[in-house]
Short mmCIF file of C-alpha atoms in Angstrom, two decimals:
data_model
loop_
_atom_site.label_atom_id
_atom_site.label_comp_id
_atom_site.label_asym_id
_atom_site.label_seq_id
_atom_site.Cartn_x
_atom_site.Cartn_y
_atom_site.Cartn_z
CA MET A 273 7.12 -10.57 20.34
CA ALA A 274 9.05 -10.04 17.12
CA ARG A 275 11.44 -12.83 18.09
CA ARG A 276 8.55 -15.23 18.75
CA ALA A 277 6.73 -14.23 15.57
CA ALA A 278 9.86 -14.97 13.54
CA LEU A 279 9.53 -18.64 14.49
CA GLU A 280 6.36 -18.76 12.39
CA LEU A 281 8.39 -18.08 9.25
CA LYS A 282 9.07 -21.42 7.59
CA ASP A 283 11.72 -22.30 5.05
CA GLY A 284 10.67 -21.27 1.54
CA TYR A 285 7.96 -18.87 2.67
CA TYR A 286 6.93 -15.70 0.88
CA ALA A 287 5.90 -13.32 3.65
CA ASN A 288 4.63 -9.78 4.10
CA LEU A 289 5.49 -7.91 7.29
CA GLY A 290 3.43 -4.94 8.45
CA ILE A 291 4.71 -1.69 9.90
CA GLY A 292 5.90 -1.49 13.53
CA ILE A 293 6.77 -4.62 15.52
CA PRO A 294 6.14 -6.85 12.48
CA THR A 295 8.94 -5.04 10.61
CA LEU A 296 11.35 -6.07 13.37
CA VAL A 297 10.55 -9.74 12.72
CA ALA A 298 12.95 -9.64 9.77
CA ASN A 299 15.83 -9.26 12.26
CA TYR A 300 15.01 -12.59 13.96
CA ILE A 301 14.54 -14.98 11.04
CA PRO A 302 16.21 -18.20 12.25
CA ASP A 303 19.41 -19.38 10.56
CA GLY A 304 18.77 -21.84 7.77
CA VAL A 305 15.24 -20.55 7.16
CA ASP A 306 15.03 -19.01 3.72
CA VAL A 307 12.26 -16.41 3.54
CA THR A 308 11.44 -13.98 0.73
CA LEU A 309 9.86 -10.76 1.96
CA GLN A 310 7.24 -8.97 -0.10
CA SER A 311 6.76 -5.23 0.01
CA GLU A 312 3.30 -4.38 -1.30
CA ASN A 313 4.45 -1.25 -3.12
CA GLY A 314 5.99 -3.58 -5.68
CA MET A 315 8.94 -5.74 -4.65
CA LEU A 316 9.72 -9.32 -3.73
CA GLY A 317 13.03 -10.05 -2.05
CA MET A 318 13.37 -6.99 0.15
CA GLY A 319 16.95 -6.33 1.18
CA PRO A 320 18.34 -4.47 4.21
CA PHE A 321 18.60 -0.69 4.58
CA PRO A 322 21.29 0.82 2.33
CA TYR A 323 24.63 2.15 3.52
CA GLU A 324 24.67 5.87 4.07
CA GLY A 325 25.13 7.66 0.76
CA GLU A 326 23.69 4.74 -1.22
CA GLU A 327 19.99 5.53 -0.71
CA ASP A 328 17.93 5.23 -3.91
CA PRO A 329 14.75 7.34 -4.01
CA ASP A 330 13.29 4.83 -6.49
CA LEU A 331 13.73 1.96 -4.02
CA ILE A 332 11.57 2.04 -0.90
CA ASN A 333 9.44 -0.35 1.14
CA ALA A 334 5.76 -0.02 2.03
CA GLY A 335 6.75 2.04 5.08
CA LYS A 336 8.45 4.47 2.65
CA GLN A 337 11.88 3.64 4.06
CA THR A 338 14.88 3.32 1.76
CA ILE A 339 15.91 -0.32 1.22
CA THR A 340 18.13 -2.38 -1.09
CA GLU A 341 17.64 -5.25 -3.50
CA LEU A 342 18.90 -8.81 -3.30
CA ARG A 343 20.00 -11.17 -6.06
CA ARG A 344 16.56 -12.78 -5.92
CA SER A 345 14.60 -9.52 -6.00
CA SER A 346 11.93 -8.69 -8.53
CA TYR A 347 9.85 -5.58 -9.10
CA PHE A 348 6.26 -5.33 -10.27
CA ASN A 349 3.32 -2.95 -10.37
CA SER A 350 0.70 -2.51 -7.63
CA ALA A 351 -1.92 -4.64 -9.41
CA ASP A 352 0.51 -7.56 -9.69
CA SER A 353 1.57 -6.99 -6.10
CA PHE A 354 -1.98 -7.37 -4.89
CA ALA A 355 -2.55 -10.31 -7.22
CA MET A 356 0.10 -12.00 -5.07
CA ILE A 357 -1.71 -10.92 -1.89
CA ARG A 358 -5.35 -11.32 -2.92
CA GLY A 359 -4.67 -14.37 -5.04
CA GLY A 360 -3.45 -16.32 -2.01
CA HIS A 361 0.18 -16.58 -3.13
CA ILE A 362 1.69 -15.10 0.04
CA ASP A 363 2.21 -17.69 2.78
CA LEU A 364 2.22 -15.48 5.84
CA SER A 365 1.42 -11.95 6.91
CA ILE A 366 2.37 -10.52 10.29
CA LEU A 367 0.39 -7.42 11.26
CA GLY A 368 -0.15 -5.09 14.17
CA ALA A 369 -3.65 -4.61 15.62
CA MET A 370 -5.70 -2.33 17.83
CA GLU A 371 -8.25 -5.06 18.64
CA ILE A 372 -8.72 -8.76 17.95
CA SER A 373 -11.95 -10.64 18.57
CA GLU A 374 -12.41 -14.23 19.72
CA ASN A 375 -13.64 -15.22 16.26
CA GLY A 376 -10.53 -13.88 14.54
CA ASP A 377 -11.78 -10.46 13.44
CA ILE A 378 -9.20 -7.69 13.35
CA ALA A 379 -9.47 -3.91 13.73
CA ASN A 380 -6.29 -2.03 12.97
CA TRP A 381 -6.95 0.97 10.77
CA MET A 382 -9.44 3.44 12.21
CA ILE A 383 -10.43 5.09 15.48
CA PRO A 384 -13.68 7.03 15.00
CA GLY A 385 -13.34 10.69 15.90
CA LYS A 386 -9.61 10.69 15.32
CA MET A 387 -7.85 11.46 12.07
CA VAL A 388 -8.08 8.45 9.81
CA LYS A 389 -4.94 7.79 7.86
CA GLY A 390 -6.31 4.94 5.78
CA MET A 391 -6.07 1.19 5.58
CA GLY A 392 -3.32 1.02 2.99
CA GLY A 393 -2.98 -2.64 2.07
CA ALA A 394 -4.18 -4.09 5.39
CA MET A 395 -7.66 -5.11 4.22
CA ASP A 396 -6.21 -6.84 1.18
CA LEU A 397 -3.64 -8.67 3.28
CA VAL A 398 -6.10 -10.06 5.83
CA ALA A 399 -8.53 -11.06 3.07
CA GLY A 400 -6.01 -12.77 0.85
CA VAL A 401 -2.89 -14.06 2.62
CA LYS A 402 -2.96 -17.76 3.53
CA ARG A 403 -2.16 -17.23 7.22
CA CYS A 404 -2.32 -13.98 9.19
CA ILE A 405 -0.65 -13.47 12.55
CA VAL A 406 -1.03 -10.47 14.81
CA THR A 407 1.56 -9.05 17.18
CA MET A 408 0.16 -6.57 19.69
CA ASP A 409 0.24 -5.52 23.34
CA HIS A 410 -2.35 -7.55 25.23
CA THR A 411 -3.88 -4.45 26.82
CA ASN A 412 -4.13 -0.79 25.89
CA ARG A 413 -2.52 2.09 27.78
CA ALA A 414 -5.49 2.21 30.16
CA GLY A 415 -5.00 -1.47 30.94
CA ALA A 416 -8.11 -2.67 29.09
CA SER A 417 -7.98 -5.90 27.10
CA LYS A 418 -7.40 -5.65 23.34
CA PHE A 419 -8.35 -9.31 22.95
CA LEU A 420 -12.13 -9.02 22.96
CA LYS A 421 -15.37 -10.91 22.49
CA ALA A 422 -16.15 -8.55 19.61
CA CYS A 423 -14.16 -5.67 18.16
CA THR A 424 -15.53 -2.23 19.00
CA LEU A 425 -13.52 -0.37 16.34
CA PRO A 426 -14.29 -0.49 12.61
CA LEU A 427 -13.07 -3.81 11.24
CA THR A 428 -10.22 -4.48 8.85
CA GLY A 429 -11.31 -8.06 8.22
CA LEU A 430 -13.58 -10.85 9.45
CA ASN A 431 -12.50 -14.23 10.81
CA CYS A 432 -9.00 -13.99 9.35
CA ILE A 433 -6.48 -14.14 12.22
CA ALA A 434 -4.93 -17.54 12.99
CA MET A 435 -2.55 -16.55 15.78
CA VAL A 436 -2.11 -13.69 18.22
CA ILE A 437 1.26 -13.00 19.83
CA THR A 438 1.17 -10.56 22.74
CA ASP A 439 3.45 -9.55 25.58
CA LEU A 440 1.63 -12.19 27.67
CA GLY A 441 1.82 -15.18 25.38
CA VAL A 442 0.86 -16.94 22.17
CA PHE A 443 -2.75 -17.70 21.23
CA GLU A 444 -3.46 -20.12 18.42
CA ARG A 445 -6.67 -20.86 16.65
CA GLU A 446 -7.81 -23.69 14.47
CA GLU A 447 -10.13 -22.63 11.69
CA ASN A 448 -13.60 -21.74 13.03
CA ASP A 449 -12.51 -22.75 16.51
CA ARG A 450 -11.67 -20.81 19.64
CA PHE A 451 -8.25 -19.40 20.36
CA ARG A 452 -6.17 -21.45 22.78
CA VAL A 453 -3.29 -20.34 25.00
CA SER A 454 -0.36 -22.21 23.53
CA GLU A 455 2.54 -20.42 25.25
CA LEU A 456 3.00 -18.04 28.14
CA ALA A 457 5.61 -15.31 28.10
CA PRO A 458 8.30 -15.59 30.83
CA ASP A 459 6.97 -14.77 34.32
CA VAL A 460 3.35 -14.60 33.08
CA THR A 461 0.71 -16.77 34.76
CA LEU A 462 -2.54 -18.14 33.34
CA ASP A 463 -4.39 -16.09 35.95
CA GLU A 464 -2.84 -12.90 34.66
CA VAL A 465 -3.85 -13.82 31.11
CA LYS A 466 -7.40 -14.59 32.27
CA ALA A 467 -7.61 -11.27 34.08
CA LYS A 468 -6.47 -9.35 31.03
CA THR A 469 -8.43 -11.21 28.33
CA GLU A 470 -12.05 -10.42 27.55
CA ALA A 471 -12.29 -12.95 24.72
CA ASP A 472 -13.62 -16.44 25.44
CA ILE A 473 -10.55 -18.56 24.83
CA ILE A 474 -9.34 -22.00 25.88
CA TYR A 475 -6.87 -21.95 28.77
CA THR A 476 -5.84 -25.59 28.92
CA MET B 159 9.92 14.35 -34.02
CA SER B 160 6.93 12.37 -32.80
CA LYS B 161 3.78 14.34 -32.13
CA LYS B 162 3.70 12.86 -28.64
CA VAL B 163 6.79 14.70 -27.43
CA PHE B 164 6.35 18.03 -25.64
CA GLU B 165 9.03 20.37 -24.37
CA THR B 166 7.65 21.28 -20.96
CA ALA B 167 5.10 20.01 -18.43
CA GLU B 168 3.08 23.17 -18.98
CA GLN B 169 2.89 22.53 -22.73
CA ALA B 170 2.04 18.87 -22.16
CA LEU B 171 -1.00 19.86 -20.08
CA ASP B 172 -2.08 22.65 -22.39
CA GLY B 173 -5.73 22.36 -23.41
CA LEU B 174 -6.40 19.36 -21.18
CA THR B 175 -7.17 20.91 -17.81
CA PHE B 176 -10.60 22.12 -16.70
CA ASP B 177 -12.61 22.72 -13.53
CA GLY B 178 -14.08 19.51 -12.12
CA MET B 179 -11.63 17.27 -13.94
CA CYS B 180 -10.64 13.84 -12.66
CA VAL B 181 -6.90 13.21 -12.48
CA MET B 182 -4.89 10.14 -11.59
CA ALA B 183 -1.34 10.62 -10.35
CA GLY B 184 1.08 7.71 -10.02
CA GLY B 185 3.40 7.09 -7.10
CA PHE B 186 3.67 5.44 -3.71
CA GLY B 187 4.46 8.01 -1.06
CA LEU B 188 6.88 10.31 -2.88
CA CYS B 189 8.38 7.46 -4.89
CA GLY B 190 7.59 7.52 -8.60
CA ILE B 191 5.39 10.62 -8.58
CA PRO B 192 5.07 12.86 -11.66
CA GLU B 193 6.55 15.88 -9.86
CA ASN B 194 6.72 18.28 -12.77
CA LEU B 195 3.28 17.48 -14.14
CA ILE B 196 1.75 18.05 -10.69
CA VAL B 197 3.38 21.50 -10.54
CA ALA B 198 2.04 22.25 -14.02
CA LEU B 199 -1.44 21.09 -13.01
CA ARG B 200 -1.31 23.47 -10.06
CA ASP B 201 -0.18 26.31 -12.30
CA SER B 202 -3.01 25.57 -14.76
CA GLY B 203 -5.39 26.84 -12.08
CA ALA B 204 -7.93 24.03 -12.61
CA GLN B 205 -10.32 23.85 -9.64
CA ASN B 206 -12.55 21.20 -8.02
CA ILE B 207 -10.26 18.40 -9.08
CA THR B 208 -10.97 14.79 -8.16
CA ALA B 209 -7.55 13.26 -7.56
CA ILE B 210 -6.99 9.50 -7.57
CA SER B 211 -3.63 8.64 -6.05
CA ASN B 212 -2.47 6.11 -3.47
CA ASN B 213 -1.29 8.94 -1.19
CA ALA B 214 -1.70 12.70 -0.99
CA GLY B 215 1.94 13.76 -1.09
CA VAL B 216 3.42 15.69 1.82
CA ASP B 217 3.05 19.32 2.82
CA GLY B 218 4.46 21.43 0.00
CA PHE B 219 5.43 18.56 -2.29
CA GLY B 220 3.65 16.24 -4.70
CA LEU B 221 -0.14 16.46 -4.48
CA GLY B 222 0.39 18.46 -1.27
CA LEU B 223 0.96 21.41 -3.62
CA LEU B 224 -2.60 21.17 -4.97
CA LEU B 225 -4.00 20.84 -1.47
CA GLU B 226 -2.26 24.05 -0.42
CA THR B 227 -3.98 25.92 -3.24
CA ARG B 228 -7.36 24.21 -2.52
CA GLN B 229 -7.60 22.88 -6.06
CA ILE B 230 -8.58 19.40 -4.96
CA LYS B 231 -12.25 18.79 -4.12
CA LYS B 232 -12.02 15.05 -3.59
CA MET B 233 -9.22 12.55 -2.98
CA MET B 234 -9.38 8.81 -3.58
CA SER B 235 -6.50 7.14 -1.76
CA SER B 236 -5.54 4.21 0.44
CA TYR B 237 -3.34 6.08 2.92
CA VAL B 238 -2.98 9.80 3.60
CA GLY B 239 -1.03 9.89 6.84
CA GLU B 240 1.82 12.23 5.95
CA ASN B 241 0.08 15.50 5.24
CA LYS B 242 -0.97 18.10 7.84
CA GLU B 243 -2.79 20.34 5.37
CA PHE B 244 -4.76 17.33 4.17
CA GLU B 245 -5.76 16.57 7.75
CA ARG B 246 -6.81 20.16 8.39
CA GLN B 247 -8.96 20.37 5.26
CA PHE B 248 -10.50 16.97 5.88
CA LEU B 249 -11.41 17.70 9.51
CA ALA B 250 -12.84 21.09 8.43
CA LYS B 251 -14.93 19.20 5.85
CA GLU B 252 -13.37 21.23 3.04
CA LEU B 253 -12.18 18.09 1.31
CA GLU B 254 -13.95 14.88 0.37
CA LEU B 255 -12.10 11.67 0.91
CA GLU B 256 -12.82 8.17 -0.35
CA PHE B 257 -10.61 5.47 1.10
CA ASN B 258 -9.93 2.42 -1.03
CA PRO B 259 -7.98 -0.61 0.11
CA GLN B 260 -4.71 -0.42 -1.77
CA GLY B 261 -5.23 -3.62 -3.74
CA THR B 262 -8.80 -2.68 -4.55
CA MET B 263 -7.62 0.69 -5.80
CA ALA B 264 -4.92 -0.85 -7.98
CA GLU B 265 -7.41 -3.34 -9.41
CA ARG B 266 -10.10 -0.69 -9.97
CA ILE B 267 -7.64 1.29 -12.06
CA ARG B 268 -6.39 -1.78 -13.88
CA ALA B 269 -10.00 -2.80 -14.60
CA GLY B 270 -10.99 0.69 -15.73
CA GLY B 271 -8.11 0.84 -18.16
CA ALA B 272 -8.99 -2.62 -19.49
CA GLY B 273 -12.65 -1.75 -20.13
CA ILE B 274 -13.89 -3.86 -17.21
CA PRO B 275 -16.67 -1.94 -15.43
CA GLY B 276 -16.70 -4.02 -12.26
CA PHE B 277 -15.28 -7.04 -10.44
CA TYR B 278 -15.71 -8.98 -7.20
CA THR B 279 -13.22 -9.16 -4.35
CA LYS B 280 -13.06 -10.51 -0.79
CA THR B 281 -11.17 -7.44 0.37
CA GLY B 282 -13.30 -5.33 2.70
CA VAL B 283 -16.11 -7.85 3.28
CA GLY B 284 -17.71 -7.11 6.66
CA THR B 285 -16.09 -3.65 6.87
CA VAL B 286 -17.25 -0.10 6.14
CA ILE B 287 -15.74 -0.49 2.69
CA ALA B 288 -18.56 -2.90 1.82
CA ASP B 289 -21.32 -0.46 2.81
CA GLY B 290 -23.77 0.01 -0.05
CA LYS B 291 -21.89 -2.28 -2.42
CA PRO B 292 -23.55 -5.31 -4.04
CA THR B 293 -22.32 -8.67 -2.79
CA ARG B 294 -22.32 -12.08 -4.38
CA GLU B 295 -21.38 -15.57 -3.28
CA PHE B 296 -18.86 -17.68 -5.16
CA ASP B 297 -18.20 -21.21 -3.84
CA GLY B 298 -19.80 -20.34 -0.53
CA GLU B 299 -17.72 -17.21 0.09
CA THR B 300 -18.98 -13.65 0.04
CA TYR B 301 -17.42 -11.09 -2.28
CA ILE B 302 -18.15 -7.40 -2.81
CA MET B 303 -18.45 -5.68 -6.14
CA GLU B 304 -16.02 -2.89 -6.95
CA THR B 305 -16.16 -0.71 -10.05
CA GLY B 306 -13.45 0.13 -12.56
CA LEU B 307 -11.94 3.61 -12.55
CA THR B 308 -10.93 5.85 -15.41
CA CYS B 309 -10.01 9.54 -15.47
CA ASP B 310 -9.77 12.57 -17.74
CA VAL B 311 -6.02 12.85 -17.46
CA ALA B 312 -3.53 10.36 -16.01
CA LEU B 313 -0.21 11.80 -14.84
CA VAL B 314 2.46 9.12 -14.96
CA LYS B 315 6.11 8.97 -13.95
CA ALA B 316 8.42 6.57 -15.78
CA TRP B 317 12.16 6.10 -15.83
CA ARG B 318 12.77 5.87 -19.57
CA GLY B 319 10.49 6.48 -22.48
CA ASP B 320 10.86 6.71 -26.23
CA THR B 321 9.30 9.19 -28.61
CA GLN B 322 6.40 6.78 -29.31
CA GLY B 323 5.61 6.62 -25.59
CA ASN B 324 6.97 3.15 -24.90
CA LEU B 325 7.96 3.14 -21.23
CA GLN B 326 10.16 1.48 -18.65
CA TYR B 327 9.85 2.07 -14.91
CA ASN B 328 12.60 1.92 -12.31
CA LYS B 329 12.39 -0.39 -9.28
CA THR B 330 9.61 0.47 -6.81
CA ALA B 331 8.92 3.75 -8.62
CA ARG B 332 6.71 1.60 -10.87
CA ASN B 333 3.83 1.08 -8.36
CA PHE B 334 0.53 2.53 -9.68
CA ASN B 335 2.00 4.15 -12.80
CA PRO B 336 1.46 1.31 -15.33
CA MET B 337 -2.24 0.87 -14.48
CA MET B 338 -2.86 4.60 -14.46
CA ALA B 339 -1.24 4.89 -17.86
CA THR B 340 -4.01 2.64 -19.21
CA ALA B 341 -6.87 4.41 -17.40
CA GLY B 342 -6.54 7.98 -18.64
CA LYS B 343 -8.61 9.34 -21.51
CA ILE B 344 -5.36 11.22 -22.00
CA THR B 345 -2.16 9.93 -20.42
CA ILE B 346 0.78 12.27 -19.95
CA VAL B 347 4.13 10.87 -18.90
CA GLU B 348 7.24 12.48 -17.53
CA VAL B 349 10.44 10.50 -17.85
CA ASP B 350 13.94 10.89 -16.50
CA GLU B 351 15.30 9.99 -19.90
CA LEU B 352 13.64 10.42 -23.29
CA VAL B 353 15.22 8.32 -26.03
CA GLU B 354 14.71 7.74 -29.74
CA VAL B 355 12.43 4.94 -30.89
CA GLY B 356 14.36 1.70 -31.12
CA THR B 357 16.63 2.45 -28.17
CA ILE B 358 14.63 0.39 -25.68
CA ASP B 359 14.63 -3.36 -26.32
CA PRO B 360 10.99 -4.12 -27.31
CA ASN B 361 11.21 -7.22 -25.15
CA PHE B 362 11.60 -5.09 -22.03
CA ILE B 363 8.96 -2.41 -22.44
CA HIS B 364 6.62 -2.19 -19.42
CA THR B 365 3.98 0.11 -20.93
CA SER B 366 3.31 0.20 -24.66
CA GLY B 367 3.07 3.56 -26.37
CA ILE B 368 -0.58 3.00 -27.30
CA PHE B 369 -1.50 4.12 -23.77
CA VAL B 370 0.55 7.31 -23.92
CA GLN B 371 -0.62 10.48 -25.66
CA ARG B 372 1.99 12.98 -24.45
CA ILE B 373 5.48 12.64 -23.04
CA ILE B 374 8.09 15.01 -21.62
CA GLN B 375 11.57 14.62 -20.26
CA ALA B 376 11.98 16.46 -16.97
CA LYS B 377 14.35 16.55 -14.05
CA CYS B 378 12.83 15.30 -10.80
CA GLU B 379 13.93 16.22 -7.31
CA LYS B 380 13.00 12.70 -6.09
CA ARG B 381 12.63 13.62 -2.46
CA ILE B 382 13.00 10.71 -0.02
CA GLU B 383 10.34 10.48 2.67
CA LYS B 384 12.23 8.34 5.20
CA VAL B 385 15.96 7.90 4.80
CA THR B 386 16.92 4.68 6.57
CA THR B 387 20.47 3.30 6.50
CA ARG B 388 22.59 0.64 8.15
CA GLU B 389 26.12 1.00 9.44
CA ARG B 390 28.95 -0.26 7.31
CA GLY B 391 30.19 -3.56 8.58
CA ALA B 392 26.74 -4.46 9.91
CA ALA B 393 24.87 -7.39 8.45
#
């Protein structure tokens, strides 16, 4: 999924990668594609993890991991960081999700009755970034579809997801249109996708 | 010596703490938090504190110290995932919690410090965050109104400061600190390095001294939450 999502990063993009699978996308950026990664705690041009012994407590990413800077890097405060995000200056955000609905709603921050950790910057990202892509497992541990007619969990954002990449395939959506199966993962059939998708999507 | 400079965190907080006070504390995770001022706030004994901070520290460090002593009545944060005591108090309904999307929180503080009582944003439209908040349409899109935030005392961490309170921050330890510095009725700063006026190039000052009432130099532990490294020779 991370490898497939990386193909959505275009040359010259400023992108924000969420925690989990989206973080791994950075490892698969194609050669010749120049991407600047934003970390919403206040950095553009996120570099790789430091060598052991060179960790800097004043230099972390939004997942609180130690990182390094690049020649292109810049630092800024949280208000400027979210001016980039909410002001529509970030080209692409790749996020994880608990549920996606057929009209592009996303739920990824809260399960009622369980401890709520908070939305962090997720609501700002889905409301402000030009294009938002989700990577997630197609079904939950019980085998139920996570790609639904309507989200059952509290929402993170409305009508904001343009593409869903799951272990079964890639689902693309034109603005205000239905999602369409655009790719199947290896050894996955359309019938399997149909069986595991609750959302009304286009299969041709 | 400038009247802004204090010797210790305890002295810097002297006369400013009270029960029911509202405090902002800078930092993202444990990065760029005013460690020594938080300890001094705990030791002041102030109760029923409303704390505005992106996170709630970890058990036994940062704002986690004030949770242990039950001095915090209410937290306003965007993410609180790293603190067991927080979770326990919240589930036992001993602690109020108001989640704010991170960008909304940053902007609320920025606005508060700039004398802007409210603003409109798309963030949170159609979610629980919008519940009870006025909405308005601009160019056919719905926005929700958020209010500016100020506080009684802002606790700020900077890298370098001069005796007039002019500040520079280091790397991602900047985060919420510059906005919070503007939003405190009183802003207290702890710096790694306190220098004489004129030492910092005026062209490279991040926060002007007008926002800073008190400043101390103090050694920080700077605990790292998640040490991640790569192997030498790897890309």
